[in-house]
PDB file of N, CA and C in Angstrom:
ATOM      1  N   MET A   1       0.815  -1.188   0.000  1.00 80.00           N
ATOM      2  CA  MET A   1       0.000   0.000   0.000  1.00 80.00           C
ATOM      3  C   MET A   1       0.867   1.264   0.000  1.00 80.00           C
ATOM      4  N   ARG A   2       1.949   1.218   0.750  1.00 79.00           N
ATOM      5  CA  ARG A   2       2.846   2.364   0.832  1.00 79.00           C
ATOM      6  C   ARG A   2       3.505   2.629  -0.518  1.00 79.00           C
ATOM      7  N   LYS A   3       3.847   1.559  -1.259  1.00 80.00           N
ATOM      8  CA  LYS A   3       4.466   1.718  -2.572  1.00 80.00           C
ATOM      9  C   LYS A   3       3.501   2.366  -3.562  1.00 80.00           C
ATOM     10  N   ILE A   4       2.236   2.005  -3.490  1.00 79.00           N
ATOM     11  CA  ILE A   4       1.231   2.583  -4.394  1.00 79.00           C
ATOM     12  C   ILE A   4       1.065   4.069  -4.124  1.00 79.00           C
ATOM     13  N   ILE A   5       0.990   4.459  -2.867  1.00 78.00           N
ATOM     14  CA  ILE A   5       0.831   5.872  -2.512  1.00 78.00           C
ATOM     15  C   ILE A   5       2.064   6.660  -2.926  1.00 78.00           C
ATOM     16  N   THR A   6       3.251   6.105  -2.708  1.00 79.00           N
ATOM     17  CA  THR A   6       4.483   6.772  -3.118  1.00 79.00           C
ATOM     18  C   THR A   6       4.532   6.936  -4.635  1.00 79.00           C
ATOM     19  N   THR A   7       4.152   5.893  -5.366  1.00 77.00           N
ATOM     20  CA  THR A   7       4.148   5.957  -6.825  1.00 77.00           C
ATOM     21  C   THR A   7       3.168   7.013  -7.325  1.00 77.00           C
ATOM     22  N   ILE A   8       1.983   7.055  -6.746  1.00 76.00           N
ATOM     23  CA  ILE A   8       0.990   8.060  -7.142  1.00 76.00           C
ATOM     24  C   ILE A   8       1.491   9.466  -6.831  1.00 76.00           C
ATOM     25  N   ALA A   9       2.134   9.655  -5.704  1.00 70.00           N
ATOM     26  CA  ALA A   9       2.671  10.971  -5.336  1.00 70.00           C
ATOM     27  C   ALA A   9       3.764  11.410  -6.302  1.00 70.00           C
ATOM     28  N   ILE A  10       4.623  10.496  -6.701  1.00 73.00           N
ATOM     29  CA  ILE A  10       5.697  10.827  -7.641  1.00 73.00           C
ATOM     30  C   ILE A  10       5.123  11.183  -9.008  1.00 73.00           C
ATOM     31  N   ILE A  11       4.174  10.411  -9.477  1.00 70.00           N
ATOM     32  CA  ILE A  11       3.553  10.694 -10.774  1.00 70.00           C
ATOM     33  C   ILE A  11       2.830  12.033 -10.745  1.00 70.00           C
ATOM     34  N   ALA A  12       2.124  12.326  -9.662  1.00 66.00           N
ATOM     35  CA  ALA A  12       1.424  13.605  -9.539  1.00 66.00           C
ATOM     36  C   ALA A  12       2.408  14.771  -9.539  1.00 66.00           C
ATOM     37  N   ALA A  13       3.542  14.598  -8.871  1.00 62.00           N
ATOM     38  CA  ALA A  13       4.554  15.657  -8.849  1.00 62.00           C
ATOM     39  C   ALA A  13       5.150  15.877 -10.228  1.00 62.00           C
ATOM     40  N   LEU A  14       5.386  14.818 -10.962  1.00 60.00           N
ATOM     41  CA  LEU A  14       5.934  14.943 -12.308  1.00 60.00           C
ATOM     42  C   LEU A  14       4.946  15.600 -13.261  1.00 60.00           C
ATOM     43  N   ILE A  15       3.691  15.256 -13.137  1.00 64.00           N
ATOM     44  CA  ILE A  15       2.686  15.837 -14.026  1.00 64.00           C
ATOM     45  C   ILE A  15       2.518  17.322 -13.758  1.00 64.00           C
ATOM     46  N   THR A  16       2.463  17.719 -12.503  1.00 55.00           N
ATOM     47  CA  THR A  16       2.276  19.132 -12.191  1.00 55.00           C
ATOM     48  C   THR A  16       3.538  19.940 -12.462  1.00 55.00           C
ATOM     49  N   GLY A  17       4.688  19.316 -12.438  1.00 48.00           N
ATOM     50  CA  GLY A  17       5.932  20.041 -12.681  1.00 48.00           C
ATOM     51  C   GLY A  17       6.299  20.164 -14.140  1.00 48.00           C
ATOM     52  N   SER A  18       5.660  19.423 -15.011  1.00 42.00           N
ATOM     53  CA  SER A  18       5.997  19.493 -16.426  1.00 42.00           C
ATOM     54  C   SER A  18       5.294  20.661 -17.081  1.00 42.00           C
ATOM     55  N   ARG A  19       5.901  21.152 -18.148  1.00 47.00           N
ATOM     56  CA  ARG A  19       5.331  22.287 -18.858  1.00 47.00           C
ATOM     57  C   ARG A  19       5.449  22.023 -20.339  1.00 47.00           C
ATOM     58  N   ALA A  20       4.351  22.087 -21.023  1.00 43.00           N
ATOM     59  CA  ALA A  20       4.350  21.866 -22.463  1.00 43.00           C
ATOM     60  C   ALA A  20       4.577  23.186 -23.180  1.00 43.00           C
ATOM     61  N   GLN A  21       4.884  23.086 -24.456  1.00 43.00           N
ATOM     62  CA  GLN A  21       5.052  24.270 -25.279  1.00 43.00           C
ATOM     63  C   GLN A  21       3.720  24.993 -25.354  1.00 43.00           C
ATOM     64  N   ASP A  22       3.796  26.321 -25.375  1.00 54.00           N
ATOM     65  CA  ASP A  22       2.570  27.106 -25.463  1.00 54.00           C
ATOM     66  C   ASP A  22       1.819  26.759 -26.737  1.00 54.00           C
ATOM     67  N   LYS A  23       0.526  26.818 -26.652  1.00 54.00           N
ATOM     68  CA  LYS A  23      -0.311  26.489 -27.799  1.00 54.00           C
ATOM     69  C   LYS A  23      -0.140  27.554 -28.876  1.00 54.00           C
ATOM     70  N   ILE A  24       0.070  27.120 -30.081  1.00 50.00           N
ATOM     71  CA  ILE A  24       0.259  28.030 -31.203  1.00 50.00           C
ATOM     72  C   ILE A  24      -1.036  28.066 -31.999  1.00 50.00           C
ATOM     73  N   THR A  25      -1.531  29.257 -32.231  1.00 50.00           N
ATOM     74  CA  THR A  25      -2.748  29.358 -33.018  1.00 50.00           C
ATOM     75  C   THR A  25      -2.417  29.126 -34.481  1.00 50.00           C
ATOM     76  N   ALA A  26      -3.413  28.743 -35.245  1.00 48.00           N
ATOM     77  CA  ALA A  26      -3.196  28.353 -36.632  1.00 48.00           C
ATOM     78  C   ALA A  26      -2.738  29.512 -37.502  1.00 48.00           C
ATOM     79  N   ASN A  27      -3.114  30.726 -37.166  1.00 63.00           N
ATOM     80  CA  ASN A  27      -2.759  31.855 -38.016  1.00 63.00           C
ATOM     81  C   ASN A  27      -1.557  32.640 -37.516  1.00 63.00           C
ATOM     82  N   GLN A  28      -0.922  32.178 -36.475  1.00 80.00           N
ATOM     83  CA  GLN A  28       0.159  32.952 -35.881  1.00 80.00           C
ATOM     84  C   GLN A  28       1.526  32.650 -36.482  1.00 80.00           C
ATOM     85  N   GLY A  29       1.894  31.408 -36.613  1.00 89.00           N
ATOM     86  CA  GLY A  29       3.231  31.053 -37.046  1.00 89.00           C
ATOM     87  C   GLY A  29       4.093  30.705 -35.851  1.00 89.00           C
ATOM     88  N   PHE A  30       5.407  30.667 -36.075  1.00 93.00           N
ATOM     89  CA  PHE A  30       6.306  30.297 -34.991  1.00 93.00           C
ATOM     90  C   PHE A  30       7.710  30.799 -35.295  1.00 93.00           C
ATOM     91  N   TRP A  31       8.582  30.745 -34.290  1.00 93.00           N
ATOM     92  CA  TRP A  31       9.981  31.124 -34.468  1.00 93.00           C
ATOM     93  C   TRP A  31      10.866  29.985 -33.991  1.00 93.00           C
ATOM     94  N   VAL A  32      12.083  29.942 -34.547  1.00 93.00           N
ATOM     95  CA  VAL A  32      13.053  28.903 -34.233  1.00 93.00           C
ATOM     96  C   VAL A  32      14.412  29.568 -34.056  1.00 93.00           C
ATOM     97  N   ILE A  33      15.170  29.112 -33.069  1.00 92.00           N
ATOM     98  CA  ILE A  33      16.544  29.576 -32.894  1.00 92.00           C
ATOM     99  C   ILE A  33      17.462  28.421 -33.231  1.00 92.00           C
ATOM    100  N   GLU A  34      18.340  28.646 -34.200  1.00 92.00           N
ATOM    101  CA  GLU A  34      19.295  27.622 -34.618  1.00 92.00           C
ATOM    102  C   GLU A  34      20.685  28.043 -34.180  1.00 92.00           C
ATOM    103  N   ASN A  35      21.469  27.075 -33.724  1.00 89.00           N
ATOM    104  CA  ASN A  35      22.843  27.375 -33.352  1.00 89.00           C
ATOM    105  C   ASN A  35      23.768  26.267 -33.844  1.00 89.00           C
ATOM    106  N   ASN A  36      25.056  26.536 -33.767  1.00 85.00           N
ATOM    107  CA  ASN A  36      26.074  25.615 -34.229  1.00 85.00           C
ATOM    108  C   ASN A  36      26.958  25.268 -33.041  1.00 85.00           C
ATOM    109  N   ILE A  37      27.296  24.014 -32.896  1.00 87.00           N
ATOM    110  CA  ILE A  37      28.143  23.581 -31.782  1.00 87.00           C
ATOM    111  C   ILE A  37      29.519  24.237 -31.857  1.00 87.00           C
ATOM    112  N   ASN A  38      30.023  24.430 -33.051  1.00 90.00           N
ATOM    113  CA  ASN A  38      31.355  25.013 -33.216  1.00 90.00           C
ATOM    114  C   ASN A  38      31.374  26.512 -32.952  1.00 90.00           C
ATOM    115  N   LEU A  39      30.244  27.179 -33.132  1.00 88.00           N
ATOM    116  CA  LEU A  39      30.140  28.614 -32.874  1.00 88.00           C
ATOM    117  C   LEU A  39      28.977  28.851 -31.909  1.00 88.00           C
ATOM    118  N   PRO A  40      29.179  28.652 -30.618  1.00 84.00           N
ATOM    119  CA  PRO A  40      28.060  28.698 -29.674  1.00 84.00           C
ATOM    120  C   PRO A  40      27.437  30.080 -29.499  1.00 84.00           C
ATOM    121  N   LYS A  41      28.165  31.147 -29.768  1.00 88.00           N
ATOM    122  CA  LYS A  41      27.619  32.487 -29.575  1.00 88.00           C
ATOM    123  C   LYS A  41      26.986  33.059 -30.836  1.00 88.00           C
ATOM    124  N   VAL A  42      26.964  32.312 -31.902  1.00 91.00           N
ATOM    125  CA  VAL A  42      26.325  32.753 -33.139  1.00 91.00           C
ATOM    126  C   VAL A  42      25.044  31.948 -33.300  1.00 91.00           C
ATOM    127  N   GLN A  43      23.914  32.648 -33.319  1.00 91.00           N
ATOM    128  CA  GLN A  43      22.634  31.982 -33.456  1.00 91.00           C
ATOM    129  C   GLN A  43      21.824  32.655 -34.560  1.00 91.00           C
ATOM    130  N   THR A  44      20.997  31.867 -35.212  1.00 91.00           N
ATOM    131  CA  THR A  44      20.121  32.378 -36.252  1.00 91.00           C
ATOM    132  C   THR A  44      18.687  32.236 -35.776  1.00 91.00           C
ATOM    133  N   VAL A  45      17.967  33.345 -35.783  1.00 92.00           N
ATOM    134  CA  VAL A  45      16.566  33.345 -35.390  1.00 92.00           C
ATOM    135  C   VAL A  45      15.742  33.409 -36.668  1.00 92.00           C
ATOM    136  N   LYS A  46      14.845  32.442 -36.831  1.00 92.00           N
ATOM    137  CA  LYS A  46      14.001  32.389 -38.023  1.00 92.00           C
ATOM    138  C   LYS A  46      12.543  32.449 -37.606  1.00 92.00           C
ATOM    139  N   PHE A  47      11.780  33.248 -38.342  1.00 91.00           N
ATOM    140  CA  PHE A  47      10.357  33.396 -38.086  1.00 91.00           C
ATOM    141  C   PHE A  47       9.599  32.836 -39.279  1.00 91.00           C
ATOM    142  N   TYR A  48       8.633  31.959 -38.993  1.00 91.00           N
ATOM    143  CA  TYR A  48       7.844  31.309 -40.030  1.00 91.00           C
ATOM    144  C   TYR A  48       6.377  31.694 -39.880  1.00 91.00           C
ATOM    145  N   ASP A  49       5.660  31.705 -40.998  1.00 87.00           N
ATOM    146  CA  ASP A  49       4.223  31.964 -40.934  1.00 87.00           C
ATOM    147  C   ASP A  49       3.473  30.658 -40.687  1.00 87.00           C
ATOM    148  N   ALA A  50       2.150  30.720 -40.705  1.00 87.00           N
ATOM    149  CA  ALA A  50       1.331  29.547 -40.407  1.00 87.00           C
ATOM    150  C   ALA A  50       1.479  28.460 -41.468  1.00 87.00           C
ATOM    151  N   ARG A  51       1.932  28.818 -42.657  1.00 88.00           N
ATOM    152  CA  ARG A  51       2.130  27.850 -43.747  1.00 88.00           C
ATOM    153  C   ARG A  51       3.562  27.330 -43.807  1.00 88.00           C
ATOM    154  N   ASN A  52       4.324  27.553 -42.760  1.00 89.00           N
ATOM    155  CA  ASN A  52       5.721  27.112 -42.640  1.00 89.00           C
ATOM    156  C   ASN A  52       6.641  27.761 -43.669  1.00 89.00           C
ATOM    157  N   ARG A  53       6.311  28.965 -44.093  1.00 88.00           N
ATOM    158  CA  ARG A  53       7.178  29.719 -45.003  1.00 88.00           C
ATOM    159  C   ARG A  53       8.004  30.710 -44.193  1.00 88.00           C
ATOM    160  N   LEU A  54       9.259  30.835 -44.538  1.00 89.00           N
ATOM    161  CA  LEU A  54      10.158  31.738 -43.831  1.00 89.00           C
ATOM    162  C   LEU A  54       9.754  33.182 -44.110  1.00 89.00           C
ATOM    163  N   MET A  55       9.486  33.943 -43.035  1.00 87.00           N
ATOM    164  CA  MET A  55       9.120  35.357 -43.166  1.00 87.00           C
ATOM    165  C   MET A  55      10.325  36.262 -42.944  1.00 87.00           C
ATOM    166  N   TYR A  56      11.164  35.869 -41.981  1.00 88.00           N
ATOM    167  CA  TYR A  56      12.275  36.724 -41.589  1.00 88.00           C
ATOM    168  C   TYR A  56      13.357  35.880 -40.949  1.00 88.00           C
ATOM    169  N   GLU A  57      14.592  36.270 -41.164  1.00 90.00           N
ATOM    170  CA  GLU A  57      15.738  35.547 -40.606  1.00 90.00           C
ATOM    171  C   GLU A  57      16.788  36.553 -40.194  1.00 90.00           C
ATOM    172  N   GLU A  58      17.373  36.336 -39.021  1.00 90.00           N
ATOM    173  CA  GLU A  58      18.423  37.229 -38.541  1.00 90.00           C
ATOM    174  C   GLU A  58      19.454  36.428 -37.764  1.00 90.00           C
ATOM    175  N   THR A  59      20.723  36.742 -37.983  1.00 90.00           N
ATOM    176  CA  THR A  59      21.818  36.129 -37.233  1.00 90.00           C
ATOM    177  C   THR A  59      22.235  37.080 -36.126  1.00 90.00           C
ATOM    178  N   VAL A  60      22.271  36.569 -34.910  1.00 90.00           N
ATOM    179  CA  VAL A  60      22.709  37.364 -33.759  1.00 90.00           C
ATOM    180  C   VAL A  60      24.009  36.760 -33.235  1.00 90.00           C
ATOM    181  N   TYR A  61      24.861  37.605 -32.729  1.00 90.00           N
ATOM    182  CA  TYR A  61      26.184  37.174 -32.291  1.00 90.00           C
ATOM    183  C   TYR A  61      26.289  37.167 -30.773  1.00 90.00           C
ATOM    184  N   THR A  62      25.285  36.602 -30.149  1.00 89.00           N
ATOM    185  CA  THR A  62      25.261  36.419 -28.708  1.00 89.00           C
ATOM    186  C   THR A  62      24.357  35.235 -28.403  1.00 89.00           C
ATOM    187  N   LYS A  63      24.524  34.662 -27.254  1.00 89.00           N
ATOM    188  CA  LYS A  63      23.721  33.504 -26.853  1.00 89.00           C
ATOM    189  C   LYS A  63      22.385  33.991 -26.314  1.00 89.00           C
ATOM    190  N   LEU A  64      21.294  33.549 -26.917  1.00 89.00           N
ATOM    191  CA  LEU A  64      19.957  33.902 -26.452  1.00 89.00           C
ATOM    192  C   LEU A  64      19.449  32.800 -25.535  1.00 89.00           C
ATOM    193  N   ASN A  65      19.099  33.174 -24.328  1.00 89.00           N
ATOM    194  CA  ASN A  65      18.578  32.220 -23.349  1.00 89.00           C
ATOM    195  C   ASN A  65      17.055  32.281 -23.401  1.00 89.00           C
ATOM    196  N   ILE A  66      16.442  31.296 -24.057  1.00 88.00           N
ATOM    197  CA  ILE A  66      14.996  31.336 -24.227  1.00 88.00           C
ATOM    198  C   ILE A  66      14.245  30.945 -22.961  1.00 88.00           C
ATOM    199  N   LYS A  67      14.967  30.641 -21.908  1.00 91.00           N
ATOM    200  CA  LYS A  67      14.312  30.382 -20.621  1.00 91.00           C
ATOM    201  C   LYS A  67      13.925  31.686 -19.928  1.00 91.00           C
ATOM    202  N   LYS A  68      14.505  32.795 -20.380  1.00 91.00           N
ATOM    203  CA  LYS A  68      14.177  34.090 -19.802  1.00 91.00           C
ATOM    204  C   LYS A  68      12.901  34.621 -20.443  1.00 91.00           C
ATOM    205  N   LYS A  69      12.025  35.103 -19.598  1.00 92.00           N
ATOM    206  CA  LYS A  69      10.733  35.586 -20.079  1.00 92.00           C
ATOM    207  C   LYS A  69      10.893  36.794 -21.002  1.00 92.00           C
ATOM    208  N   LYS A  70      11.874  37.640 -20.746  1.00 91.00           N
ATOM    209  CA  LYS A  70      12.106  38.832 -21.568  1.00 91.00           C
ATOM    210  C   LYS A  70      12.394  38.441 -23.018  1.00 91.00           C
ATOM    211  N   ILE A  71      13.196  37.409 -23.208  1.00 91.00           N
ATOM    212  CA  ILE A  71      13.541  36.944 -24.554  1.00 91.00           C
ATOM    213  C   ILE A  71      12.307  36.376 -25.238  1.00 91.00           C
ATOM    214  N   LEU A  72      11.548  35.546 -24.529  1.00 92.00           N
ATOM    215  CA  LEU A  72      10.344  34.949 -25.106  1.00 92.00           C
ATOM    216  C   LEU A  72       9.333  36.008 -25.515  1.00 92.00           C
ATOM    217  N   VAL A  73       9.119  36.983 -24.647  1.00 92.00           N
ATOM    218  CA  VAL A  73       8.152  38.037 -24.948  1.00 92.00           C
ATOM    219  C   VAL A  73       8.603  38.842 -26.164  1.00 92.00           C
ATOM    220  N   ALA A  74       9.892  39.170 -26.221  1.00 91.00           N
ATOM    221  CA  ALA A  74      10.403  39.950 -27.356  1.00 91.00           C
ATOM    222  C   ALA A  74      10.261  39.179 -28.668  1.00 91.00           C
ATOM    223  N   LEU A  75      10.593  37.897 -28.666  1.00 92.00           N
ATOM    224  CA  LEU A  75      10.478  37.109 -29.888  1.00 92.00           C
ATOM    225  C   LEU A  75       9.017  36.945 -30.311  1.00 92.00           C
ATOM    226  N   ASN A  76       8.131  36.773 -29.355  1.00 92.00           N
ATOM    227  CA  ASN A  76       6.710  36.670 -29.682  1.00 92.00           C
ATOM    228  C   ASN A  76       6.153  37.991 -30.203  1.00 92.00           C
ATOM    229  N   GLN A  77       6.639  39.120 -29.685  1.00 89.00           N
ATOM    230  CA  GLN A  77       6.204  40.421 -30.176  1.00 89.00           C
ATOM    231  C   GLN A  77       6.692  40.648 -31.602  1.00 89.00           C
ATOM    232  N   ILE A  78       7.916  40.237 -31.895  1.00 89.00           N
ATOM    233  CA  ILE A  78       8.428  40.358 -33.262  1.00 89.00           C
ATOM    234  C   ILE A  78       7.592  39.500 -34.204  1.00 89.00           C
ATOM    235  N   LEU A  79       7.243  38.301 -33.770  1.00 90.00           N
ATOM    236  CA  LEU A  79       6.398  37.429 -34.588  1.00 90.00           C
ATOM    237  C   LEU A  79       5.045  38.078 -34.854  1.00 90.00           C
ATOM    238  N   ASP A  80       4.469  38.702 -33.845  1.00 89.00           N
ATOM    239  CA  ASP A  80       3.190  39.402 -34.037  1.00 89.00           C
ATOM    240  C   ASP A  80       3.333  40.542 -35.035  1.00 89.00           C
ATOM    241  N   LYS A  81       4.422  41.314 -34.933  1.00 86.00           N
ATOM    242  CA  LYS A  81       4.647  42.418 -35.867  1.00 86.00           C
ATOM    243  C   LYS A  81       4.831  41.902 -37.288  1.00 86.00           C
ATOM    244  N   LEU A  82       5.534  40.790 -37.426  1.00 87.00           N
ATOM    245  CA  LEU A  82       5.737  40.222 -38.756  1.00 87.00           C
ATOM    246  C   LEU A  82       4.419  39.717 -39.343  1.00 87.00           C
ATOM    247  N   ASN A  83       3.550  39.204 -38.513  1.00 85.00           N
ATOM    248  CA  ASN A  83       2.249  38.740 -38.997  1.00 85.00           C
ATOM    249  C   ASN A  83       1.346  39.898 -39.395  1.00 85.00           C
ATOM    250  N   GLU A  84       1.516  41.048 -38.762  1.00 84.00           N
ATOM    251  CA  GLU A  84       0.695  42.215 -39.065  1.00 84.00           C
ATOM    252  C   GLU A  84       1.199  43.008 -40.263  1.00 84.00           C
ATOM    253  N   ARG A  85       2.397  42.773 -40.669  1.00 75.00           N
ATOM    254  CA  ARG A  85       2.994  43.591 -41.730  1.00 75.00           C
ATOM    255  C   ARG A  85       2.306  43.351 -43.072  1.00 75.00           C
ATOM    256  N   THR A  86       2.317  44.389 -43.871  1.00 55.00           N
ATOM    257  CA  THR A  86       1.768  44.282 -45.213  1.00 55.00           C
ATOM    258  C   THR A  86       2.817  44.598 -46.268  1.00 55.00           C
ATOM    259  N   ALA A  87       3.901  45.228 -45.859  1.00 52.00           N
ATOM    260  CA  ALA A  87       4.960  45.592 -46.799  1.00 52.00           C
ATOM    261  C   ALA A  87       6.254  44.895 -46.416  1.00 52.00           C
ATOM    262  N   TYR A  88       7.267  45.056 -47.235  1.00 53.00           N
ATOM    263  CA  TYR A  88       8.578  44.473 -46.999  1.00 53.00           C
ATOM    264  C   TYR A  88       9.195  45.079 -45.741  1.00 53.00           C
ATOM    265  N   ILE A  89       9.897  44.289 -44.992  1.00 61.00           N
ATOM    266  CA  ILE A  89      10.551  44.752 -43.766  1.00 61.00           C
ATOM    267  C   ILE A  89      11.825  45.483 -44.140  1.00 61.00           C
ATOM    268  N   GLU A  90      11.920  46.744 -43.697  1.00 58.00           N
ATOM    269  CA  GLU A  90      13.100  47.542 -44.026  1.00 58.00           C
ATOM    270  C   GLU A  90      14.259  47.247 -43.084  1.00 58.00           C
ATOM    271  N   SER A  91      13.986  47.114 -41.815  1.00 60.00           N
ATOM    272  CA  SER A  91      15.039  46.874 -40.835  1.00 60.00           C
ATOM    273  C   SER A  91      15.450  45.411 -40.875  1.00 60.00           C
ATOM    274  N   ARG A  92      16.725  45.170 -40.927  1.00 70.00           N
ATOM    275  CA  ARG A  92      17.235  43.810 -40.909  1.00 70.00           C
ATOM    276  C   ARG A  92      17.777  43.448 -39.531  1.00 70.00           C
ATOM    277  N   ASN A  93      17.473  44.247 -38.524  1.00 74.00           N
ATOM    278  CA  ASN A  93      17.970  43.998 -37.169  1.00 74.00           C
ATOM    279  C   ASN A  93      16.841  44.012 -36.153  1.00 74.00           C
ATOM    280  N   LEU A  94      15.748  43.380 -36.440  1.00 74.00           N
ATOM    281  CA  LEU A  94      14.606  43.404 -35.525  1.00 74.00           C
ATOM    282  C   LEU A  94      14.936  42.775 -34.182  1.00 74.00           C
ATOM    283  N   VAL A  95      15.564  41.625 -34.176  1.00 77.00           N
ATOM    284  CA  VAL A  95      15.882  40.940 -32.924  1.00 77.00           C
ATOM    285  C   VAL A  95      16.933  41.704 -32.143  1.00 77.00           C
ATOM    286  N   THR A  96      17.960  42.151 -32.818  1.00 74.00           N
ATOM    287  CA  THR A  96      19.041  42.892 -32.168  1.00 74.00           C
ATOM    288  C   THR A  96      18.516  44.178 -31.526  1.00 74.00           C
ATOM    289  N   LEU A  97      17.674  44.888 -32.247  1.00 73.00           N
ATOM    290  CA  LEU A  97      17.138  46.135 -31.707  1.00 73.00           C
ATOM    291  C   LEU A  97      16.156  45.907 -30.573  1.00 73.00           C
ATOM    292  N   SER A  98      15.312  44.921 -30.683  1.00 72.00           N
ATOM    293  CA  SER A  98      14.307  44.714 -29.636  1.00 72.00           C
ATOM    294  C   SER A  98      14.919  44.169 -28.343  1.00 72.00           C
ATOM    295  N   LEU A  99      16.027  43.453 -28.429  1.00 74.00           N
ATOM    296  CA  LEU A  99      16.675  42.910 -27.239  1.00 74.00           C
ATOM    297  C   LEU A  99      17.887  43.738 -26.791  1.00 74.00           C
ATOM    298  N   ASN A 100      18.160  44.839 -27.485  1.00 68.00           N
ATOM    299  CA  ASN A 100      19.303  45.699 -27.178  1.00 68.00           C
ATOM    300  C   ASN A 100      20.618  44.930 -27.171  1.00 68.00           C
ATOM    301  N   LEU A 101      20.832  44.154 -28.215  1.00 66.00           N
ATOM    302  CA  LEU A 101      22.057  43.356 -28.334  1.00 66.00           C
ATOM    303  C   LEU A 101      23.114  44.154 -29.085  1.00 66.00           C
ATOM    304  N   LYS A 102      24.360  43.772 -28.874  1.00 64.00           N
ATOM    305  CA  LYS A 102      25.458  44.391 -29.629  1.00 64.00           C
ATOM    306  C   LYS A 102      25.563  43.704 -30.971  1.00 64.00           C
ATOM    307  N   HIS A 103      25.916  44.446 -31.995  1.00 54.00           N
ATOM    308  CA  HIS A 103      26.038  43.891 -33.352  1.00 54.00           C
ATOM    309  C   HIS A 103      27.231  42.997 -33.455  1.00 54.00           C
TER     310      HIS A 103
END
């Protein structure tokens, strides 16, 4: 009986402690950060639309920690702006400017 209660407690703790990826709406799109093992401080941020077409791509020369809420919010705001746009994007430094990164 003690083993069953312990097992149930462990499973309950694991379920409540896990976090899934936020739900993506069908018309929003998504972003991806790509990096290279040989160049850890060089990352490429790519933004895709709902049809999996590349909308915008930028290379940043710093390590982006996506566990920080500030980074997540900034990337999601850029994605929203890209979805709202109707014309070509003039600035090629959206991520760098929004996160105040060095070039």
